[in-house]
Amino acid sequence: MNDYSHIQKQDEEVFASLLGEETREREGIELIPSENYVSKAVREANSSIFTNKYSEGYPGKRYYGGQFYTDIVENLAIDRAKQLFGAQFVNVQPHSGANANIAMYFALLEPGDTILGMDLSHGGHLTHGHPVTYLTKIFKFIRYKMKDVETGEIDYDEMRATALEHKPKIILAGYSAYPRELDYAKIAAIAHEVGAYAVMDMAHIAGLIAGGVMKNPFDYGFDVMTTTTHKTLRGPRGGMILTYNNPEIAKKIDKSVFPGLQGGPLMNTIAAKAVCFGEALKPSFKTYAARILENAKAMETVFKAKNIRMLTGGTSSHLILADVFGSLQVTGKEAENLLDSVGITLNKNAIADDVRGPMDPSGIRFGTPAITTRGFGTKECARVAELMIDTLTNREDKTKLEEIHSEIKSLCEAFPIPDSFT
Ligand code: DSN
């Protein structure tokens, strides 16, 4: 239990919610692939007195006085991120991944310019040009797709043909619901052939790239990467933009983040990013990243054995997208609710060319970053996958569901959420 003694004395309502969330996280299995458990050190920095400070500008060039310590932590975060990802320039101020993407678009593009991104139903993200976002009022988004949704192979020929026809200024890679490696060299070559920037939104797999278990797009000619810091990277909620080696791009990105899009940076979050990047530079983070992949494979093996269709045929990363409607005749929403009732949290998700609507799609998306942090190995992950399938196939059997819930609680008790990672 964390120390909330001041909140407890001062604000019973917020205290009650904190307690509830503590119990939920402690007693349940977290499979949302974009979530994780941060260390206490990250949380201490995130809830620190840096929240008191206004620091518009950048280290050495601020608009307010009193920046001695904020400059130190922001520079630490920048230097550590450079080291982690092999970037020459880093902006750690974006409040979120969405902000990072928006600032990146405005840095690299003029209104009306074209972005070539992954078809949203094939794994892209809202900020990659979903019609519900304001971004589509400003920029033109066109799409590439997977060639084969059963293998996940991207249609690079179609990507090139579309790029030659529409001359985008950005080709965007990196997705929220796509579990395979990419041919970054091919994407960068197509981008540069048509005079576009190659940009990777690595939010989901930043920790896997930092841990050296997935490829780093900067090694294959990418110009810019955006990310969140809280998913596989296991830091505070926040964003970041990295530029490989072009100072002109980096300058534009800095201006775009501040003053273009944001005001004062969240220095407490930036301090927490510095702590997280320090953790990710340790050798033990490489082991963590490797285990995330092994654990996802263990879950894939169980789903395969039970003939449950996985989009792209399985996974090469931390996440799996399963077609539960096609395989088990349970909708994504029903599956999310049923699994929630036995203590497993994940999210319903549209699958490529989904026959159902977005509010109750055919799929579920789940992944291993959080349970790996908890210490689950391949044996426990395989068991969780079995319990998931048991839940979905015994949905009318109350006694069975209660048994599953109690096994989940026991598993969680055996693997408490750690305070630190060494
Ligand atoms: N909401 C995040 C995810 O779950 O993938 C992306 O922003």
PDB file of C-alpha atoms and ligand atoms in Angstrom, residues 34 125 176 204 231 365, ligand 1:
ATOM      1  CA  SER A  34      -0.244   0.137 -23.741  1.00  0.00           C
ATOM      2  CA  HIS A 125      -3.824   5.290 -34.519  1.00  0.00           C
ATOM      3  CA  SER A 176      -1.398   0.685 -32.028  1.00  0.00           C
ATOM      4  CA  HIS A 204       3.861   0.862 -28.463  1.00  0.00           C
ATOM      5  CA  LYS A 231       3.928   1.840 -22.503  1.00  0.00           C
ATOM      6  CA  ARG A 365      -6.185  -6.645 -28.057  1.00  0.00           C
TER       7      ARG A 365
HETATM    8  N1  DSN B   1      -4.402   4.535 -26.221  1.00  0.00           N
HETATM    9  C1  DSN B   1      -3.186   3.976 -26.736  1.00  0.00           C
HETATM   10  C2  DSN B   1      -3.293   2.521 -26.952  1.00  0.00           C
HETATM   11  O1  DSN B   1      -3.903   1.867 -26.147  1.00  0.00           O
HETATM   12  O2  DSN B   1      -2.762   1.997 -27.910  1.00  0.00           O
HETATM   13  C3  DSN B   1      -2.704   4.632 -27.953  1.00  0.00           C
HETATM   14  O3  DSN B   1      -2.722   5.982 -27.780  1.00  0.00           O
END
